[in-house]
C-alpha positions as a printed NumPy array, in Angstrom:
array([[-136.343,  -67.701,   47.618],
       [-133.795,  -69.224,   44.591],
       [-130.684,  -71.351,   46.183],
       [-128.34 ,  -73.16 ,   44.55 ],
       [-129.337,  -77.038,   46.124],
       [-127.807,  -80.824,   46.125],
       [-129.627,  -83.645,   47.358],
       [-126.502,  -84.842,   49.548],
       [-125.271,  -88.381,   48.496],
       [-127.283,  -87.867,   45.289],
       [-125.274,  -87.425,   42.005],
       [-126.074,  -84.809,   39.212],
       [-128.935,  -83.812,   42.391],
       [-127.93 ,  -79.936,   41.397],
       [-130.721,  -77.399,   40.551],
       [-131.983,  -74.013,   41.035],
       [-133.847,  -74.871,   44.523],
       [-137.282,  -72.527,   45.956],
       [-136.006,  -72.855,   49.929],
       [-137.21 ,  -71.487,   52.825],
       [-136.423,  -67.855,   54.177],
       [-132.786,  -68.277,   55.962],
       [-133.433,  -69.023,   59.766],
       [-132.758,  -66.865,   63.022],
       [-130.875,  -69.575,   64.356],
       [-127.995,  -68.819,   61.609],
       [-127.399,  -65.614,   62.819],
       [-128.843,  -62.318,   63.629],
       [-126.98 ,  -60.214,   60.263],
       [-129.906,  -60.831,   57.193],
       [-127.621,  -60.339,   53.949],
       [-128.203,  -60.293,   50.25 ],
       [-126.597,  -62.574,   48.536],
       [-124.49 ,  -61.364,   45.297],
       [-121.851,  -63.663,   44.241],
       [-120.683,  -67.263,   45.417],
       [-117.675,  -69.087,   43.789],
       [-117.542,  -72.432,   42.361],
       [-114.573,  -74.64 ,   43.442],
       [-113.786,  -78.318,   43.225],
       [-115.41 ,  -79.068,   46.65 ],
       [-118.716,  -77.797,   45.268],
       [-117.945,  -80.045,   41.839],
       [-117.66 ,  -83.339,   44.344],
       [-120.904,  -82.607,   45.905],
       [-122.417,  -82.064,   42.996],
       [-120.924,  -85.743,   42.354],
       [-122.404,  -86.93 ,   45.299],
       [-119.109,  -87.715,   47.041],
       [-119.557,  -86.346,   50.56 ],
       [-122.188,  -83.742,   51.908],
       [-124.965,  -83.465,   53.95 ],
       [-127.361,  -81.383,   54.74 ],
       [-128.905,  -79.869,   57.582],
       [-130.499,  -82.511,   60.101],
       [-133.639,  -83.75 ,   58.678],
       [-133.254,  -81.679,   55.262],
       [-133.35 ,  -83.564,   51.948],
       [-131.108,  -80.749,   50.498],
       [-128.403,  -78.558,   50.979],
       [-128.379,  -75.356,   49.868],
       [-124.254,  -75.066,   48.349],
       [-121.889,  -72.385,   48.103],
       [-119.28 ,  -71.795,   50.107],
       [-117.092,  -68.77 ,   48.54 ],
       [-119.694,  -65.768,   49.507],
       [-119.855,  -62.248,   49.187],
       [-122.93 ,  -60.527,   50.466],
       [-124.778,  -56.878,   50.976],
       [-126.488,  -56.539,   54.466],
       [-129.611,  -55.687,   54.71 ],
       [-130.282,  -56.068,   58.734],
       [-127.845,  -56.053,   61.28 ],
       [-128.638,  -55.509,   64.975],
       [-126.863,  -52.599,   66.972],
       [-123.333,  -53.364,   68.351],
       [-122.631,  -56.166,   65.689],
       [-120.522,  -54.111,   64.257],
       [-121.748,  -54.058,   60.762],
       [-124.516,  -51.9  ,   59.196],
       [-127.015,  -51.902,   55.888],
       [-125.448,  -51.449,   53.136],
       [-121.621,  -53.38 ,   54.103],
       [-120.419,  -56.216,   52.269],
       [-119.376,  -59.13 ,   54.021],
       [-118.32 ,  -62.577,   53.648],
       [-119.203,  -65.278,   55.483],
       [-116.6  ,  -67.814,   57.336],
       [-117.056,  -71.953,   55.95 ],
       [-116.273,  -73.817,   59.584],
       [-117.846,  -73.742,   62.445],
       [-116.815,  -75.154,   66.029],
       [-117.941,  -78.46 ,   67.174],
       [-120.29 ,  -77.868,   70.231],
       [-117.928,  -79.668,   72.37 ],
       [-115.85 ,  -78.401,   72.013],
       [-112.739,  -80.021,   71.046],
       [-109.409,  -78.305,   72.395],
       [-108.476,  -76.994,   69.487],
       [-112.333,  -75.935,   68.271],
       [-111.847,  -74.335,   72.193],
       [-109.177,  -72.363,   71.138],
       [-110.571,  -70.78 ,   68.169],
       [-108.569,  -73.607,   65.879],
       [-111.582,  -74.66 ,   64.427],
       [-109.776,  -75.596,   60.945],
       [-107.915,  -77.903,   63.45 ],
       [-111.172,  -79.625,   64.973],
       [-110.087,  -82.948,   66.786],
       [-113.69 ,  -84.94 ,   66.817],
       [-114.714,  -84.192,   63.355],
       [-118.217,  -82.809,   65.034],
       [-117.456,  -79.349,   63.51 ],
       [-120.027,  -77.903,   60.465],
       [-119.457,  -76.515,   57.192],
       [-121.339,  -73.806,   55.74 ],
       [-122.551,  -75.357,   52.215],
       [-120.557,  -78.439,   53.058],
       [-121.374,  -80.225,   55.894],
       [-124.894,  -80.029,   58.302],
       [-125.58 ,  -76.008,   57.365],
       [-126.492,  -74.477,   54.237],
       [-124.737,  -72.247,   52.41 ],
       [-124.399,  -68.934,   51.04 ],
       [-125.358,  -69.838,   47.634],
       [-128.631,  -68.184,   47.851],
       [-130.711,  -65.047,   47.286],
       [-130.595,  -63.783,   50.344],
       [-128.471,  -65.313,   53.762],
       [-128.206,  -65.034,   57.37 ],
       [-125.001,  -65.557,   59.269],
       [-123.857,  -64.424,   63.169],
       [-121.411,  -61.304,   63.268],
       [-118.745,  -63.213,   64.94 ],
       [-118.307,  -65.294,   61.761],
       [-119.034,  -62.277,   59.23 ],
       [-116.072,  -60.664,   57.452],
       [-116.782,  -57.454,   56.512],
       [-115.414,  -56.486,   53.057],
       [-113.842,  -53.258,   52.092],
       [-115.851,  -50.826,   49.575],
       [-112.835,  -50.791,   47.388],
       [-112.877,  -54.553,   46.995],
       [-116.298,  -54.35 ,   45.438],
       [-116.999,  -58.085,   43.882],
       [-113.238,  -59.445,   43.912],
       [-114.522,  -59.619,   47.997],
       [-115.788,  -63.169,   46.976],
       [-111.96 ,  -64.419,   46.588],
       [-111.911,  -63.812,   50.083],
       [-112.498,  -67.279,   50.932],
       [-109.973,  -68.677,   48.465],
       [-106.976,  -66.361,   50.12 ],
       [-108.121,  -66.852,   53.193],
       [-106.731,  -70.97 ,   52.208],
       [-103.768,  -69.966,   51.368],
       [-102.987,  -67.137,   53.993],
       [-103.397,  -70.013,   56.46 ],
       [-101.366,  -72.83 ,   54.243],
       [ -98.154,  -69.364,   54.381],
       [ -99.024,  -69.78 ,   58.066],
       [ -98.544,  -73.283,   58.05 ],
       [ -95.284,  -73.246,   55.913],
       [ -93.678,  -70.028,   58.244],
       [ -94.58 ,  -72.345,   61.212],
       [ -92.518,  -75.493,   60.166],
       [ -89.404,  -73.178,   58.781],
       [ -89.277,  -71.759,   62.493],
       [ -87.838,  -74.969,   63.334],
       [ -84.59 ,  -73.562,   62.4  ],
       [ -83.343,  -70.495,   60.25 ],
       [ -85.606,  -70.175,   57.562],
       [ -85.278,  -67.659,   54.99 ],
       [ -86.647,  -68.603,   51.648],
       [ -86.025,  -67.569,   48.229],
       [ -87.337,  -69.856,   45.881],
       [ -90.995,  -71.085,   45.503],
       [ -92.525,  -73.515,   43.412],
       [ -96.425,  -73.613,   43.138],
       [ -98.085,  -76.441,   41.442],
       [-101.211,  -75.807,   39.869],
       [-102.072,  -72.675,   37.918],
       [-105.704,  -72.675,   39.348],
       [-107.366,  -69.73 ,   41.932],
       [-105.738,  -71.928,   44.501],
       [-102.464,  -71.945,   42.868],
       [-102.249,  -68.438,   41.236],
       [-103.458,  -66.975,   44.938],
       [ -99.979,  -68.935,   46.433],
       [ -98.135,  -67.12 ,   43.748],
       [ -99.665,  -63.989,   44.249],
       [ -98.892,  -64.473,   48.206],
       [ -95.132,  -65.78 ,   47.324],
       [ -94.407,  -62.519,   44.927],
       [ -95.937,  -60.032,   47.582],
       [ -93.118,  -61.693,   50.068],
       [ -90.852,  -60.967,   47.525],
       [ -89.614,  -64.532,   46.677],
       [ -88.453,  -65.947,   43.343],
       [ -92.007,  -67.999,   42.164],
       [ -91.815,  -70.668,   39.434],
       [ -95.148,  -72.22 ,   38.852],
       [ -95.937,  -75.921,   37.097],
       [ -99.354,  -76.708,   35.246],
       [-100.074,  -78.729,   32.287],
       [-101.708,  -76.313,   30.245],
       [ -99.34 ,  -74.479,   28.008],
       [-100.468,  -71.216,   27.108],
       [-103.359,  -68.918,   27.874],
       [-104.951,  -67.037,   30.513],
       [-102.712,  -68.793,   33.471],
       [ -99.448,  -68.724,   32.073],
       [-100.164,  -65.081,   31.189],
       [-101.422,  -63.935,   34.839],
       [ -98.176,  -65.934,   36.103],
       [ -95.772,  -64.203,   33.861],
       [ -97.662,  -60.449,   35.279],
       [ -96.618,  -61.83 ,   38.28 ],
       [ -93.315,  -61.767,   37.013],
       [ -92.888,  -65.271,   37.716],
       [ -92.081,  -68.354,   35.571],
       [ -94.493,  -70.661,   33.878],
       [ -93.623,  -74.253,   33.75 ],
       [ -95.372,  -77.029,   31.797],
       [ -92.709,  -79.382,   32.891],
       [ -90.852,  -80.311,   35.998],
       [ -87.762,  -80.763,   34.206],
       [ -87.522,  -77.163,   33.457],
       [ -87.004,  -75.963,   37.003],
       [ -83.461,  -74.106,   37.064],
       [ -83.936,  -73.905,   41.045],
       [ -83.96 ,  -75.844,   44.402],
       [ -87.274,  -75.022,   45.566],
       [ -87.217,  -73.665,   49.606],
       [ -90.952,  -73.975,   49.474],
       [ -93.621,  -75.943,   47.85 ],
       [ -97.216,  -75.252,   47.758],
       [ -98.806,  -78.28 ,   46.463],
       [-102.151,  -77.639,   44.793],
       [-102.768,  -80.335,   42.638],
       [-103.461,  -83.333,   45.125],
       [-101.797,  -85.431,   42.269],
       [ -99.622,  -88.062,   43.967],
       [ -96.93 ,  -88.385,   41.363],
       [ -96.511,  -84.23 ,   41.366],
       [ -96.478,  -84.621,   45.153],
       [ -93.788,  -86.923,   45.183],
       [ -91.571,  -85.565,   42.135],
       [ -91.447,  -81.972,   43.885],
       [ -90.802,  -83.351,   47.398],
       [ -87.405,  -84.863,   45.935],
       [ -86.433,  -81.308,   45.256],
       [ -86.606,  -79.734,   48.099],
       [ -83.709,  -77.689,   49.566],
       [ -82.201,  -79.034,   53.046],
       [ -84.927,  -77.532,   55.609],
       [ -87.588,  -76.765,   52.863],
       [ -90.924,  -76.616,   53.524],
       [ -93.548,  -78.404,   51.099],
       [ -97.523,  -77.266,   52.105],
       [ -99.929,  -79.455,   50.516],
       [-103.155,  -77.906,   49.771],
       [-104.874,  -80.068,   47.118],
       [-106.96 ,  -83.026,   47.074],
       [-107.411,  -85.183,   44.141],
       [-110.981,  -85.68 ,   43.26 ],
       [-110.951,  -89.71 ,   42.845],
       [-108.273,  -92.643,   43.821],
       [-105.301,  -93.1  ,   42.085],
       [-102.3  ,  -94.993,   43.094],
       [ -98.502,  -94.5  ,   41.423],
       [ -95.727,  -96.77 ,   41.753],
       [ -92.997,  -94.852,   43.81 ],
       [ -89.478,  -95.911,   45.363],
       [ -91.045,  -94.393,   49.308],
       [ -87.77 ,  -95.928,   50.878],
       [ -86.01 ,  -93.396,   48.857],
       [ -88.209,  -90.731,   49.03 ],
       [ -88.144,  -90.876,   53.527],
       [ -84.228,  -90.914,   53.285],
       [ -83.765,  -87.767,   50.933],
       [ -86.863,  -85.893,   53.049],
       [ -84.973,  -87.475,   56.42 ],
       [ -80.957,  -85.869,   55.696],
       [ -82.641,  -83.094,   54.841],
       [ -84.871,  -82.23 ,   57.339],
       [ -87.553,  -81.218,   55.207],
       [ -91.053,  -81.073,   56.367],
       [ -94.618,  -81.875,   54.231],
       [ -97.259,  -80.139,   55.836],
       [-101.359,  -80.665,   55.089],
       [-103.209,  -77.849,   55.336],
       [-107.157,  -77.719,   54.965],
       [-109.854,  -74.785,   54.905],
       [-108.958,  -71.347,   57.458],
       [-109.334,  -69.576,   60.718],
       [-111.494,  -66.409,   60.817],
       [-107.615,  -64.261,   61.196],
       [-106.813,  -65.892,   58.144],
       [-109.82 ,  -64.205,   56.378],
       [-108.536,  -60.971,   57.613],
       [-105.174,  -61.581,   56.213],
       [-106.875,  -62.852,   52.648],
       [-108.76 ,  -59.087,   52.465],
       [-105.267,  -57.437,   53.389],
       [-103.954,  -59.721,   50.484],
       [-106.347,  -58.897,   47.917],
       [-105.843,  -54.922,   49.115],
       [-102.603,  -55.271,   48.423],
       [-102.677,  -56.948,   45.064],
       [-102.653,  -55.127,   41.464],
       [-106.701,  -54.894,   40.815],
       [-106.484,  -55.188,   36.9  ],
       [-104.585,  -59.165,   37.756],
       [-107.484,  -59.674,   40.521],
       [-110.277,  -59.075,   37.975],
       [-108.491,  -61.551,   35.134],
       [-108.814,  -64.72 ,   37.992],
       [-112.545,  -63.928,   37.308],
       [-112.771,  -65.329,   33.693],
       [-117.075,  -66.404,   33.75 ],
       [-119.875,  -65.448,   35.414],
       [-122.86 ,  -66.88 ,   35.321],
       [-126.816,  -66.284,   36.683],
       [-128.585,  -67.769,   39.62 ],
       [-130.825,  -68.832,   37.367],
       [-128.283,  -71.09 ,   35.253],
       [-126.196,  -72.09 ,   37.966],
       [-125.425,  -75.609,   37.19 ],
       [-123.648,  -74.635,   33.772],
       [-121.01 ,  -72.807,   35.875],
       [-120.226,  -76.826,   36.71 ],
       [-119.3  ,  -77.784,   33.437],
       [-115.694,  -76.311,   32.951],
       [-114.605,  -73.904,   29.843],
       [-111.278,  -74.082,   28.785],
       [-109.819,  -71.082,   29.53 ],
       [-111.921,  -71.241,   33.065],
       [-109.994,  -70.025,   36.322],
       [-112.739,  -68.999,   38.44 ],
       [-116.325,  -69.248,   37.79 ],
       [-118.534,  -67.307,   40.181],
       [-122.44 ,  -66.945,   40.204],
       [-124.286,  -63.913,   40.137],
       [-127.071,  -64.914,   43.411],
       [-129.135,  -61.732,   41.704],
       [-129.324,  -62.736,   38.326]])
């Protein structure tokens, strides 16, 4: 069958890959693959940065955003022909660690935990897929193809987790939220922030177009500038990875305030920055920065209730290309009005 495959380690490696038939051992549901979305993780291994495949493979099959159509499922699994379903990215180290233990396995101690299209298991970028019901999200009808933002939400449900943790240190009751980056990642946190009914201001450098629209339907406010913020931020969610955005918006944050950082920067960079300052003003204020990486399978559940929830016409806008199985590479190469690319695993 067609996959989308990387030779882990290898750079510019990816190609439309003939692979074995998924194996039992991934999971007793047998699903058709439809659509997969292309993020910045799948851009580094494509780059050769990190990966690797399953033991003994010379490839990985990518694609970690998935939304599938069963086609076998075994009685009492809870899902039948016909469903759609995503899959969940992490699974448990066999350890198990005592977080892996607890069902934490975004919070895996040993690093011995695998990655769906990421790290020792292939993905779901592929014709057809096999994954076990207990990691299988099943997808309402009414979702139809938006189910492959799934996986995106289901980030930043856990990264509002994180942030509603750390205010419950003392009284916490937001208003104002600033969200930096106007990519899925980024819009998603707005979306999120709006549907709590806070005050969202969100920074990116590009100044008109398809983001600063979907920001403004929102009914929040579009920034191309830091400068321009008329508010003390109560929360930050950081999706740039940039270091001198990360340490220009943690100087703003209100006394308590909460900034989640969600982002990675693709390559090393290094600023010049007064920390000494920085600890004192995050110290008297008792503000908290907070990492937050990949989700739990309840955070997939919130991501569908998210999406659900959300205005359908601004869902289908995030999706600005699609493009074939068969020409999956040039989904890579970014347009300029690109938000989020996804492939078509039929096409």
């Amino acid at each position: 069958m067609r996959a989308m495959t990387v030779i882990p380690g290898k750079a510019d490696s990816a190609k439309l890959g003939e692979v074995a038939d998924p194996p039992t051992s991934d999971g007793s549901v047998l699903v058709e693959g439809l659509l997969t979305g292309i993020c910045g993780t799948d851009i580094e291994l494509v780059s050769g940065a990190f990966g690797s495949g399953r033991p003994g493979s010379d490839h990985l099959v990518i694609g970690h955003e998935s939304l599938g159509r069963v086609l076998e499922a075994p009685a009492g699994s809870g899902f039948a022909t016909g469903d759609l379903v995503a899959g969940v990215v992490r699974r448990p180290d066999p350890e198990p660690c005592p977080a892996c233990a607890r069902g934490e396995w975004d919070f895996c101690r040993n690093g011995e935990y695998t990655e769906r299209g990421i790290k020792e298991m292939d993905g779901y970028g592929a014709e057809r897929w096999r994954v076990d019901p207990f990691f299988a999200v099943p997808i309402p009808a009414e979702l139809g193809h938006l189910g492959v933002l799934v996986e995106p939400a289901s980030v930043i449900t856990k990264a509002w987790e994180q942030v509603d943790l750390a205010g419950r240190r003392s009284w916490f009751g937001p208003q104002h939220v600033l969200v930096t980056g106007a990519g899925p990642i980024g819009l998603l946190s707005a979306l999120i922030a709006t549907q709590r009914g806070y005050d969202v201001h969100v920074l990116d450098r590009v100044p008109d177009g398809p983001k600063s629209e979907l920001v403004r339907a929102l009914g929040g406010t579009y920034l191309t500038d830091l400068a321009e913020l008329s508010v003390v931020p109560d929360v930050v969610i950081e999706a740039t990875g940039a270091g001198q955005v990360v340490f220009d918006c943690a100087k703003l944050l209100a006394p308590a305030g909460v900034m989640c950082l969600i982002g990675i920067s693709p390559g090393p960079a290094s600023i010049d920055v007064q920390l000494d300052a920085l600890i004192r003003q995050l110290v008297v204020r008792n503000a908290a920065l907070v990492g937050s990486v990949n989700a739990g399978k309840r955070h997939y559940a919130d991501a569908v209730d998210v999406l659900l929830a959300a205005d359908r016409t601004w869902l289908e806008r995030l999706i600005t290309r699609t493009v074939p199985l068969s020409d999956w590479p040039s989904a890579l190469v970014r347009e300029p009005d690109d938000i989020k690319v996804v492939v078509d695993l039929q096409a």
